[in-house]
Short mmCIF file of C-alpha atoms in Angstrom, two decimals:
data_model
loop_
_atom_site.label_atom_id
_atom_site.label_comp_id
_atom_site.label_asym_id
_atom_site.label_seq_id
_atom_site.Cartn_x
_atom_site.Cartn_y
_atom_site.Cartn_z
CA UNK K 1 12.36 -6.24 0.29
CA UNK K 2 10.56 -3.95 2.76
CA UNK K 3 13.67 -1.87 3.44
CA UNK K 4 14.37 -1.61 -0.28
CA UNK K 5 10.65 -0.63 -1.18
CA UNK K 6 10.76 2.09 1.68
CA UNK K 7 13.97 3.72 0.26
CA UNK K 8 12.56 3.57 -3.20
CA UNK K 9 8.93 4.36 -2.68
CA UNK K 10 9.16 7.61 -4.66
CA UNK K 11 9.90 5.68 -7.76
CA UNK K 12 7.34 2.99 -7.06
CA UNK K 13 4.52 5.60 -6.96
CA UNK K 14 5.67 6.76 -10.29
CA UNK K 15 5.82 3.28 -11.65
CA UNK K 16 2.45 2.27 -10.32
CA UNK K 17 0.06 5.49 -10.39
CA UNK K 18 -1.36 5.18 -13.99
CA UNK K 19 -2.47 1.56 -13.75
CA UNK K 20 -5.68 1.96 -11.28
CA UNK K 21 -8.42 1.89 -13.58
CA UNK K 22 -11.50 -0.05 -12.36
CA UNK K 23 -10.24 -1.23 -9.19
CA UNK K 24 -13.29 -3.14 -8.32
CA UNK K 25 -14.05 -5.99 -5.84
CA UNK K 26 -10.74 -5.85 -4.03
CA UNK K 27 -12.05 -4.52 -0.75
CA UNK K 28 -11.94 -1.13 0.67
CA UNK K 29 -9.27 -0.22 3.37
CA UNK K 30 -9.79 3.20 5.17
CA UNK K 31 -8.13 4.85 8.23
CA UNK K 32 -10.94 6.68 9.88
CA UNK K 33 -11.40 10.45 9.52
CA UNK K 34 -9.17 13.67 9.66
CA UNK K 35 -10.18 17.17 10.54
CA UNK K 36 -9.22 19.78 7.95
CA UNK K 37 -9.71 23.30 7.19
CA UNK K 38 -12.12 25.52 6.00
CA UNK K 39 -12.44 23.97 2.39
CA UNK K 40 -14.49 20.94 3.84
CA UNK K 41 -15.29 20.02 0.14
CA UNK K 42 -11.71 19.17 -0.63
CA UNK K 43 -8.59 17.95 1.03
CA UNK K 44 -6.31 19.62 -1.53
CA UNK K 45 -6.56 21.64 -4.92
CA UNK K 46 -4.01 21.40 -7.66
CA UNK K 47 -4.27 24.11 -10.24
CA UNK K 48 -8.04 24.17 -10.86
CA UNK K 49 -8.42 20.33 -9.86
CA UNK K 50 -9.76 19.43 -6.49
CA UNK K 51 -9.09 16.49 -4.60
CA UNK K 52 -11.94 15.20 -2.28
CA UNK K 53 -11.89 13.07 0.75
CA UNK K 54 -13.66 10.11 -1.04
CA UNK K 55 -10.91 10.29 -3.69
CA UNK K 56 -8.22 10.29 -0.90
CA UNK K 57 -9.88 7.28 0.76
CA UNK K 58 -10.07 5.33 -2.78
CA UNK K 59 -6.49 5.95 -3.36
CA UNK K 60 -5.36 4.70 0.11
CA UNK K 61 -7.52 1.64 -0.34
CA UNK K 62 -6.05 1.02 -3.98
CA UNK K 63 -2.46 1.37 -2.89
CA UNK K 64 -3.05 -0.72 0.22
CA UNK K 65 -4.29 -3.58 -1.95
CA UNK K 66 -1.63 -3.34 -4.37
CA UNK K 67 1.09 -3.54 -1.79
CA UNK K 68 -0.80 -6.42 0.00
CA UNK K 69 -0.61 -8.27 -3.28
CA UNK K 70 3.23 -7.57 -3.71
CA UNK K 71 3.73 -9.00 -0.16
CA UNK K 72 1.24 -11.92 -0.75
CA UNK K 73 -1.10 -10.82 1.81
CA UNK K 74 1.61 -10.09 4.47
CA UNK K 75 0.82 -6.51 4.49
CA UNK K 76 -0.79 -4.48 7.54
CA UNK K 77 -1.45 -1.13 8.93
CA UNK K 78 1.79 -1.15 10.69
CA UNK K 79 3.64 -1.71 7.33
CA UNK K 80 1.36 0.91 5.89
CA UNK K 81 2.32 3.37 8.34
CA UNK K 82 6.21 2.66 7.91
CA UNK K 83 5.62 3.33 4.16
CA UNK K 84 3.92 6.47 4.71
CA UNK K 85 0.99 4.97 2.62
CA UNK K 86 -1.49 7.92 3.54
CA UNK K 87 1.02 10.38 2.20
CA UNK K 88 1.60 8.16 -0.84
CA UNK K 89 -2.19 8.08 -1.57
CA UNK K 90 -2.09 12.05 -1.59
CA UNK K 91 0.80 12.16 -3.72
CA UNK K 92 -0.75 9.82 -6.19
CA UNK K 93 -3.62 12.08 -6.49
CA UNK K 94 -1.63 15.15 -6.68
CA UNK K 95 0.38 13.80 -9.52
CA UNK K 96 -2.69 12.64 -11.26
CA UNK K 97 -4.21 16.35 -10.85
CA UNK K 98 -1.20 17.62 -12.40
CA UNK K 99 -1.57 15.84 -15.54
CA UNK K 100 -5.37 16.44 -15.62
CA UNK K 101 -4.39 20.15 -15.67
CA UNK K 102 -2.11 19.54 -18.55
CA UNK K 103 -5.01 17.59 -20.34
CA UNK K 104 -7.19 20.73 -19.60
CA UNK K 105 -4.88 22.97 -21.00
CA UNK K 106 -4.74 21.10 -24.48
CA UNK K 107 -8.73 20.62 -24.36
CA UNK K 108 -8.07 16.83 -24.18
CA UNK K 109 -11.39 14.73 -23.47
CA UNK K 110 -12.69 11.13 -23.33
CA UNK K 111 -15.64 10.49 -25.57
CA UNK K 112 -18.72 8.43 -24.32
CA UNK K 113 -17.65 5.77 -26.99
CA UNK K 114 -14.26 5.42 -25.41
CA UNK K 115 -15.56 5.46 -22.03
CA UNK K 116 -17.99 2.63 -23.00
CA UNK K 117 -15.31 0.67 -24.77
CA UNK K 118 -13.20 0.55 -21.75
CA UNK K 119 -15.90 -0.51 -19.43
CA UNK K 120 -16.97 -3.49 -21.57
CA UNK K 121 -13.26 -4.62 -21.46
CA UNK K 122 -13.46 -5.30 -17.79
CA UNK K 123 -13.79 -9.06 -16.91
CA UNK K 124 -15.80 -8.51 -13.69
CA UNK K 125 -18.74 -7.00 -15.68
CA UNK K 126 -19.14 -9.80 -18.47
CA UNK K 127 -21.05 -12.86 -18.50
CA UNK K 128 -19.62 -15.66 -20.84
CA UNK K 129 -17.18 -13.16 -22.25
CA UNK K 130 -19.89 -10.49 -23.03
CA UNK K 131 -20.57 -7.14 -21.20
CA UNK K 132 -23.81 -7.51 -19.15
CA UNK K 133 -25.30 -4.39 -18.14
CA UNK K 134 -27.23 -5.89 -15.19
CA UNK K 135 -23.75 -7.36 -13.80
CA UNK K 136 -22.38 -4.20 -14.21
CA UNK K 137 -24.86 -2.45 -11.87
CA UNK K 138 -24.77 -5.25 -9.34
CA UNK K 139 -20.96 -5.32 -8.99
CA UNK K 140 -20.85 -1.52 -8.52
CA UNK K 141 -23.67 -1.76 -6.00
CA UNK K 142 -21.71 -4.26 -4.00
CA UNK K 143 -18.73 -2.25 -4.09
CA UNK K 144 -20.66 0.72 -2.81
CA UNK K 145 -20.13 2.57 -6.08
CA UNK K 146 -22.72 4.48 -8.00
CA UNK K 147 -22.41 4.34 -11.73
CA UNK K 148 -21.88 8.11 -12.02
CA UNK K 149 -19.02 7.82 -9.59
CA UNK K 150 -17.43 4.92 -11.20
CA UNK K 151 -17.48 6.16 -14.73
CA UNK K 152 -16.08 9.61 -13.79
CA UNK K 153 -13.18 7.49 -12.18
CA UNK K 154 -12.62 5.44 -15.56
CA UNK K 155 -13.02 8.60 -17.55
CA UNK K 156 -10.24 10.25 -15.53
CA UNK K 157 -7.98 7.56 -15.72
CA UNK K 158 -8.52 7.18 -19.45
CA UNK K 159 -7.68 11.04 -19.99
CA UNK K 160 -4.48 10.63 -17.87
CA UNK K 161 -3.50 7.68 -20.13
CA UNK K 162 -4.38 9.61 -23.27
CA UNK K 163 -2.47 12.64 -22.12
CA UNK K 164 0.84 10.59 -21.53
CA UNK K 165 0.42 8.54 -24.59
CA UNK K 166 1.20 11.85 -26.67
CA UNK K 167 4.52 11.80 -25.06
CA UNK K 168 5.79 8.32 -25.80
CA UNK K 169 9.20 7.08 -24.70
CA UNK K 170 10.66 4.74 -27.35
CA UNK K 171 14.03 2.90 -26.96
CA UNK K 172 16.63 4.22 -29.65
CA UNK K 173 19.14 1.49 -31.30
CA UNK K 174 21.99 3.30 -29.73
CA UNK K 175 20.36 2.83 -26.35
CA UNK K 176 19.68 -0.66 -26.82
CA UNK K 177 23.34 -1.31 -27.80
CA UNK K 178 24.78 0.63 -24.63
CA UNK K 179 22.35 -1.66 -22.40
CA UNK K 180 23.49 -4.81 -24.34
CA UNK K 181 27.00 -4.13 -23.58
CA UNK K 182 26.33 -3.26 -19.96
CA UNK K 183 24.51 -6.56 -19.74
CA UNK K 184 27.16 -8.57 -21.35
CA UNK K 185 30.41 -7.40 -18.99
CA UNK K 186 31.47 -10.35 -17.28
CA UNK K 187 33.67 -9.89 -14.29
CA UNK K 188 35.89 -12.44 -12.29
CA UNK K 189 35.77 -11.29 -8.78
CA UNK K 190 37.24 -12.07 -5.36
CA UNK K 191 34.51 -11.35 -2.91
CA UNK K 192 33.81 -11.70 0.98
CA UNK K 193 30.56 -11.56 2.77
CA UNK K 194 30.63 -9.68 6.09
CA UNK K 195 27.46 -10.65 7.92
CA UNK K 196 26.34 -8.39 10.39
CA UNK K 197 24.35 -11.12 12.26
CA UNK K 198 27.62 -12.77 12.95
CA UNK K 199 28.73 -9.91 15.25
CA UNK K 200 27.98 -10.19 18.93
CA UNK K 201 26.76 -7.13 20.73
CA UNK K 202 26.72 -6.50 24.54
CA UNK K 203 23.27 -5.75 25.48
CA UNK K 204 23.70 -5.45 29.32
CA UNK K 205 21.63 -2.87 31.09
CA UNK K 206 25.03 -0.90 31.45
CA UNK K 207 25.03 -0.42 27.72
CA UNK K 208 21.30 -0.55 26.93
CA UNK K 209 20.10 1.99 29.67
CA UNK K 210 22.17 5.10 28.60
CA UNK K 211 21.03 4.43 24.96
CA UNK K 212 17.44 4.44 26.04
CA UNK K 213 18.06 7.65 28.19
CA UNK K 214 19.22 9.41 24.73
CA UNK K 215 16.49 8.07 22.70
CA UNK K 216 13.49 8.21 24.88
CA UNK K 217 11.44 10.07 22.21
CA UNK K 218 11.73 6.71 19.92
CA UNK K 219 10.06 4.57 22.67
CA UNK K 220 6.68 5.82 22.91
CA UNK K 221 3.43 4.14 24.22
CA UNK K 222 0.45 3.84 21.73
CA UNK K 223 -2.37 6.25 21.63
CA UNK K 224 -5.28 4.60 23.57
CA UNK K 225 -9.11 5.49 23.56
CA UNK K 226 -11.46 5.26 26.53
CA UNK K 227 -14.90 4.35 24.97
CA UNK K 228 -18.32 3.48 25.66
CA UNK K 229 -20.39 1.25 23.17
CA UNK K 230 -23.38 -0.64 22.58
CA UNK K 231 -23.75 -3.85 20.85
CA UNK K 232 -26.47 -5.04 18.45
CA UNK K 233 -26.02 -8.77 17.85
CA UNK K 234 -27.04 -10.48 14.60
CA UNK K 235 -30.68 -11.06 14.52
CA UNK K 236 -32.28 -14.55 13.57
CA UNK K 237 -35.66 -13.64 12.22
CA UNK K 238 -38.21 -15.67 10.19
CA UNK K 239 -39.16 -14.56 6.69
CA UNK K 240 -42.09 -15.56 4.66
CA UNK K 241 -41.53 -17.31 1.14
CA UNK K 242 -42.45 -14.23 -0.71
CA UNK K 243 -39.74 -12.11 0.93
CA UNK K 244 -37.18 -14.85 0.51
CA UNK K 245 -38.01 -15.32 -3.21
CA UNK K 246 -37.89 -11.50 -3.80
CA UNK K 247 -34.66 -11.14 -2.22
CA UNK K 248 -33.17 -13.81 -4.29
CA UNK K 249 -34.47 -12.67 -7.61
CA UNK K 250 -32.94 -9.34 -6.95
CA UNK K 251 -29.64 -10.61 -5.86
CA UNK K 252 -29.04 -13.66 -7.65
CA UNK K 253 -25.46 -13.01 -8.49
CA UNK K 254 -24.72 -13.37 -4.87
CA UNK K 255 -25.73 -16.90 -4.53
CA UNK K 256 -23.17 -19.10 -6.49
CA UNK K 257 -21.65 -22.56 -6.14
CA UNK K 258 -17.83 -23.30 -6.04
CA UNK K 259 -17.87 -23.50 -9.92
CA UNK K 260 -19.43 -19.84 -10.22
CA UNK K 261 -22.76 -21.04 -11.35
CA UNK K 262 -25.88 -19.34 -9.86
CA UNK K 263 -27.60 -21.86 -7.46
CA UNK K 264 -31.38 -22.42 -7.25
CA UNK K 265 -33.59 -20.57 -4.83
CA UNK K 266 -34.17 -23.83 -2.85
CA UNK K 267 -30.35 -24.48 -2.39
CA UNK K 268 -29.71 -20.65 -1.75
CA UNK K 269 -32.47 -20.26 0.78
CA UNK K 270 -30.12 -20.50 3.88
CA UNK K 271 -27.84 -17.98 2.41
CA UNK K 272 -30.76 -15.73 1.43
CA UNK K 273 -32.09 -15.82 5.13
CA UNK K 274 -28.78 -15.13 6.30
CA UNK K 275 -28.50 -11.84 4.01
CA UNK K 276 -31.99 -10.89 5.15
CA UNK K 277 -31.10 -11.16 8.82
CA UNK K 278 -27.79 -9.33 8.16
CA UNK K 279 -29.72 -6.47 6.53
CA UNK K 280 -32.27 -6.34 9.33
CA UNK K 281 -29.47 -6.33 11.93
CA UNK K 282 -27.98 -3.20 10.29
CA UNK K 283 -31.33 -1.39 10.42
CA UNK K 284 -31.80 -2.21 14.10
CA UNK K 285 -28.08 -1.10 14.73
CA UNK K 286 -28.90 2.24 13.00
CA UNK K 287 -31.79 2.60 15.31
CA UNK K 288 -29.72 1.97 18.26
CA UNK K 289 -27.25 4.51 17.14
CA UNK K 290 -29.98 7.29 16.79
CA UNK K 291 -31.22 6.20 20.39
CA UNK K 292 -27.68 6.32 21.85
CA UNK K 293 -27.10 9.66 20.52
CA UNK K 294 -30.45 11.00 21.95
CA UNK K 295 -29.66 9.41 25.37
CA UNK K 296 -32.56 6.96 25.16
CA UNK K 297 -30.38 3.83 25.93
CA UNK K 298 -30.52 1.76 29.00
CA UNK K 299 -27.33 2.46 30.96
CA UNK K 300 -27.11 -1.41 31.46
CA UNK K 301 -26.72 -1.80 27.85
CA UNK K 302 -23.67 0.57 27.55
CA UNK K 303 -20.26 -0.98 28.05
CA UNK K 304 -16.85 0.61 28.55
CA UNK K 305 -13.50 -0.44 27.24
CA UNK K 306 -10.17 0.96 26.36
CA UNK K 307 -8.66 0.22 23.05
CA UNK K 308 -5.44 0.73 20.94
CA UNK K 309 -4.01 -0.66 17.89
CA UNK K 310 -2.45 -3.57 19.97
CA UNK K 311 -5.19 -3.93 22.49
CA UNK K 312 -8.22 -4.01 20.29
CA UNK K 313 -10.80 -6.63 20.99
CA UNK K 314 -13.13 -5.50 18.17
CA UNK K 315 -11.55 -4.95 14.57
CA UNK K 316 -9.27 -2.74 12.58
CA UNK K 317 -12.33 -1.17 11.18
CA UNK K 318 -13.40 -0.35 14.90
CA UNK K 319 -10.02 1.30 15.66
CA UNK K 320 -10.16 3.28 12.37
CA UNK K 321 -13.37 4.72 13.21
CA UNK K 322 -12.78 5.37 16.73
CA UNK K 323 -9.63 7.20 15.88
CA UNK K 324 -11.38 9.55 13.86
CA UNK K 325 -13.93 10.61 16.76
CA UNK K 326 -13.65 13.94 18.31
CA UNK K 327 -15.05 15.56 21.57
CA UNK K 328 -17.40 17.67 19.19
CA UNK K 329 -18.43 14.36 17.18
CA UNK K 330 -17.91 11.59 19.61
CA UNK K 331 -20.41 9.00 18.37
CA UNK K 332 -19.77 6.61 15.70
CA UNK K 333 -22.16 5.03 13.02
CA UNK K 334 -22.51 1.43 13.67
CA UNK K 335 -19.33 -0.57 12.89
CA UNK K 336 -19.57 -4.23 11.82
CA UNK K 337 -17.38 -6.55 13.88
CA UNK K 338 -17.85 -10.37 12.55
CA UNK K 339 -21.74 -10.57 12.32
CA UNK K 340 -22.53 -8.03 15.09
CA UNK K 341 -22.67 -4.13 14.94
CA UNK K 342 -21.09 -1.77 17.63
CA UNK K 343 -21.63 1.87 18.00
CA UNK K 344 -18.94 3.67 19.92
CA UNK K 345 -18.78 6.74 22.05
CA UNK K 346 -15.35 8.46 22.46
CA UNK K 347 -14.78 9.42 26.06
CA UNK K 348 -11.20 10.27 26.22
CA UNK K 349 -8.02 10.13 24.09
CA UNK K 350 -5.02 8.85 25.89
CA UNK K 351 -1.97 10.44 24.18
CA UNK K 352 1.30 8.90 23.54
CA UNK K 353 3.80 8.91 26.43
CA UNK K 354 7.50 7.85 26.70
CA UNK K 355 7.72 4.30 28.05
CA UNK K 356 9.58 3.22 31.11
CA UNK K 357 13.01 1.64 30.65
CA UNK K 358 11.60 -1.76 31.59
CA UNK K 359 8.48 -1.26 29.01
CA UNK K 360 10.89 -0.13 26.28
CA UNK K 361 14.03 -2.43 26.87
CA UNK K 362 13.18 -4.98 24.16
CA UNK K 363 12.67 -2.34 21.48
CA UNK K 364 15.80 -0.59 22.77
CA UNK K 365 18.00 -3.60 22.59
CA UNK K 366 16.60 -4.42 19.08
CA UNK K 367 17.33 -0.61 18.16
CA UNK K 368 20.80 -0.75 19.70
CA UNK K 369 21.83 -4.01 18.26
CA UNK K 370 20.89 -2.92 14.63
CA UNK K 371 22.70 0.12 14.91
CA UNK K 372 25.74 -1.11 16.51
CA UNK K 373 25.97 -4.27 14.13
CA UNK K 374 25.80 -1.82 11.15
CA UNK K 375 28.50 0.43 12.74
CA UNK K 376 30.95 -2.44 13.38
CA UNK K 377 30.45 -4.08 10.04
CA UNK K 378 31.08 -0.96 8.19
CA UNK K 379 34.25 -0.12 10.44
CA UNK K 380 35.45 -3.62 9.78
CA UNK K 381 34.96 -3.36 5.97
CA UNK K 382 36.80 -0.02 5.94
CA UNK K 383 39.81 -1.69 7.80
CA UNK K 384 40.06 -4.76 5.45
CA UNK K 385 38.64 -4.36 2.06
CA UNK K 386 42.07 -3.28 0.74
CA UNK K 387 43.71 -6.69 1.98
CA UNK K 388 41.00 -9.37 2.41
CA UNK K 389 41.15 -12.82 0.86
CA UNK K 390 37.94 -14.38 0.09
CA UNK K 391 36.25 -16.59 -2.72
CA UNK K 392 37.02 -16.13 -6.39
CA UNK K 393 34.29 -16.56 -9.18
CA UNK K 394 34.37 -17.70 -12.77
CA UNK K 395 33.22 -14.83 -14.98
CA UNK K 396 29.78 -13.88 -14.07
CA UNK K 397 27.21 -11.19 -15.14
CA UNK K 398 24.46 -9.33 -13.52
CA UNK K 399 22.07 -12.25 -13.74
CA UNK K 400 24.43 -14.69 -12.03
CA UNK K 401 23.33 -14.10 -8.41
CA UNK K 402 22.68 -17.79 -8.03
CA UNK K 403 26.57 -18.52 -8.36
CA UNK K 404 27.22 -16.44 -5.22
CA UNK K 405 26.11 -19.42 -3.13
CA UNK K 406 27.10 -17.99 0.25
CA UNK K 407 24.80 -14.98 -0.10
CA UNK K 408 20.94 -14.72 0.14
CA UNK K 409 19.27 -14.47 -3.30
CA UNK K 410 18.28 -10.79 -2.33
CA UNK K 411 21.73 -10.03 -1.17
CA UNK K 412 23.41 -11.61 -4.28
CA UNK K 413 20.76 -9.71 -6.67
CA UNK K 414 21.47 -6.20 -4.67
CA UNK K 415 25.26 -6.84 -4.71
CA UNK K 416 25.56 -7.70 -8.63
CA UNK K 417 23.32 -4.79 -9.44
CA UNK K 418 25.27 -2.41 -7.47
CA UNK K 419 28.69 -3.85 -8.68
CA UNK K 420 28.15 -2.94 -12.29
CA UNK K 421 27.72 0.86 -11.22
CA UNK K 422 31.17 0.89 -9.33
CA UNK K 423 34.20 2.41 -11.02
CA UNK K 424 36.71 1.03 -8.53
CA UNK K 425 38.62 -2.21 -9.03
CA UNK K 426 38.61 -2.83 -5.23
CA UNK K 427 36.00 -1.87 -2.58
CA UNK K 428 32.79 -2.86 -0.58
CA UNK K 429 28.94 -2.50 -0.91
CA UNK K 430 26.76 -2.05 1.91
CA UNK K 431 23.35 -4.10 1.24
CA UNK K 432 19.92 -3.04 2.47
CA UNK K 433 19.87 -6.24 4.87
CA UNK K 434 22.91 -4.52 6.79
CA UNK K 435 25.38 -6.97 5.33
CA UNK K 436 28.54 -5.89 3.44
CA UNK K 437 30.24 -7.63 0.68
CA UNK K 438 34.08 -6.69 -0.06
CA UNK K 439 34.95 -7.15 -3.81
CA UNK K 440 38.20 -7.17 -5.76
CA UNK K 441 37.50 -7.29 -9.82
CA UNK K 442 40.28 -9.59 -11.11
CA UNK K 443 39.46 -9.59 -14.81
CA UNK K 444 36.82 -8.59 -17.22
CA UNK K 445 35.79 -9.70 -20.60
CA UNK K 446 32.66 -8.85 -22.92
CA UNK K 447 30.35 -11.68 -23.92
CA UNK K 448 28.59 -11.96 -27.13
CA UNK K 449 25.08 -12.61 -25.92
CA UNK K 450 22.13 -10.63 -27.58
CA UNK K 451 19.71 -9.29 -25.09
CA UNK K 452 16.80 -8.74 -27.68
CA UNK K 453 14.54 -8.12 -24.74
CA UNK K 454 16.06 -5.05 -23.43
CA UNK K 455 14.33 -2.62 -25.60
CA UNK K 456 11.01 -2.91 -23.30
CA UNK K 457 13.40 -2.24 -20.19
CA UNK K 458 14.75 0.98 -21.77
CA UNK K 459 11.30 2.25 -22.74
CA UNK K 460 10.00 1.41 -19.37
CA UNK K 461 13.14 3.22 -17.61
CA UNK K 462 12.82 6.28 -20.07
CA UNK K 463 9.13 6.32 -19.37
CA UNK K 464 9.67 6.38 -15.69
CA UNK K 465 12.14 9.00 -15.97
CA UNK K 466 10.04 11.13 -18.25
CA UNK K 467 7.11 10.93 -15.85
CA UNK K 468 9.16 11.97 -12.98
CA UNK K 469 10.67 14.97 -15.11
CA UNK K 470 7.18 15.72 -16.24
CA UNK K 471 5.67 15.95 -12.67
CA UNK K 472 8.48 18.32 -11.44
CA UNK K 473 7.82 20.45 -14.32
CA UNK K 474 4.14 20.55 -13.75
CA UNK K 475 4.60 21.24 -10.09
CA UNK K 476 6.37 24.49 -10.95
CA UNK K 477 3.44 25.41 -13.20
CA UNK K 478 0.41 24.49 -10.98
CA UNK K 479 0.08 25.59 -7.41
CA UNK K 480 -0.82 22.47 -5.01
CA UNK K 481 -2.65 23.46 -1.88
CA UNK K 482 -3.31 20.87 0.88
CA UNK K 483 -6.15 21.29 3.32
CA UNK K 484 -5.83 18.16 5.23
CA UNK K 485 -4.03 18.03 8.69
CA UNK K 486 -1.43 15.22 9.62
CA UNK K 487 -0.06 14.56 6.10
#
């Protein structure tokens, strides 16, 4: 799945870039700081629309969380890098900005009534099914969003939707008939799976070392950072009843039981004290940060460490912050790790270097084996697809992946979806997994099933293609300037 998504990420962006209104409460994911050019107020400009660093960070966070949901939580920074998620986040915003320029040219706007109606629909601002203004304020506050900032985001998304709704993609009857016919073509095929994993590859040093020599630039060490840091442990203070009661009254929505009901002050007291201690800990950490910058911290309190992505005793947030420090701005504000706070000082950046053969050997073996298996299985398919003997199916359609029992579900799905696009009776199909399926179409017939739900599919396909064409057209009309480095 990951390979497929990497190859088709351009179309994924077009598919999901509109549906990001009110992305509240999912958690914020950032990657630190970037240095950028003279236009410090913006990271990019599209036509007359500027894109800020804050918008870019939110775009990255939204995309990260959407991918994390797709992968059921098994999505991390390494996968984000392999997907080029930072570039996708900027691409997302530039595509939005293109449509906003179009909206401006037609003087389209979102009224206050339209904005309020959209906000009132959001479940997380409701109490017993009704919009609650206090909950609205508190939810935004907990997500570090101001009302002005959030409403500007919602207004922008609504304007994009309004603009695109003026150009609807509707399925025609003839298109429905064409797709219905395609979905009802049944093939009786002979097929054979060539499993790349069944091919044995020599991985001796005599083979791998020359491969490594030619590919040294592919096997680099991690960037690491020499840092100094101070730690502010979580405080454990005593608070009077008035302070506890006041904090409880101001933050009742934070204190709920397993059924989502607000608990009493008595039952919430330990949680209130914990929050107050966390608040005081942060204040003390900020005082320490200021003292550290001024050189007023006792040397005995300052520790040393060398950290990288794989060697990180702190947290992901810590490495993100440290990676954004520079010699001109070497101090980080306090970063929360567990219940403690750490303030970092960048001492030195250790750049990536080519790994030695011994250090790179396992990676080199994995890369060589993957490449060699693909090469050999492709060579085997080319030499045998014209004469192979394999399994014969009954008449199957694109939906009958479960009838190809010797293929995995993903391989079977991909094979059948690709097979309907082929115009040759005999051939082979290379799958994203690296496996190859050879096929021979023995017979075809047309079934009489009515796929009445295909209209929605056609409309979605047309909408995706139209949006892609619209973006290309607008890119020619409005100039895009990128001020951020590294993307």
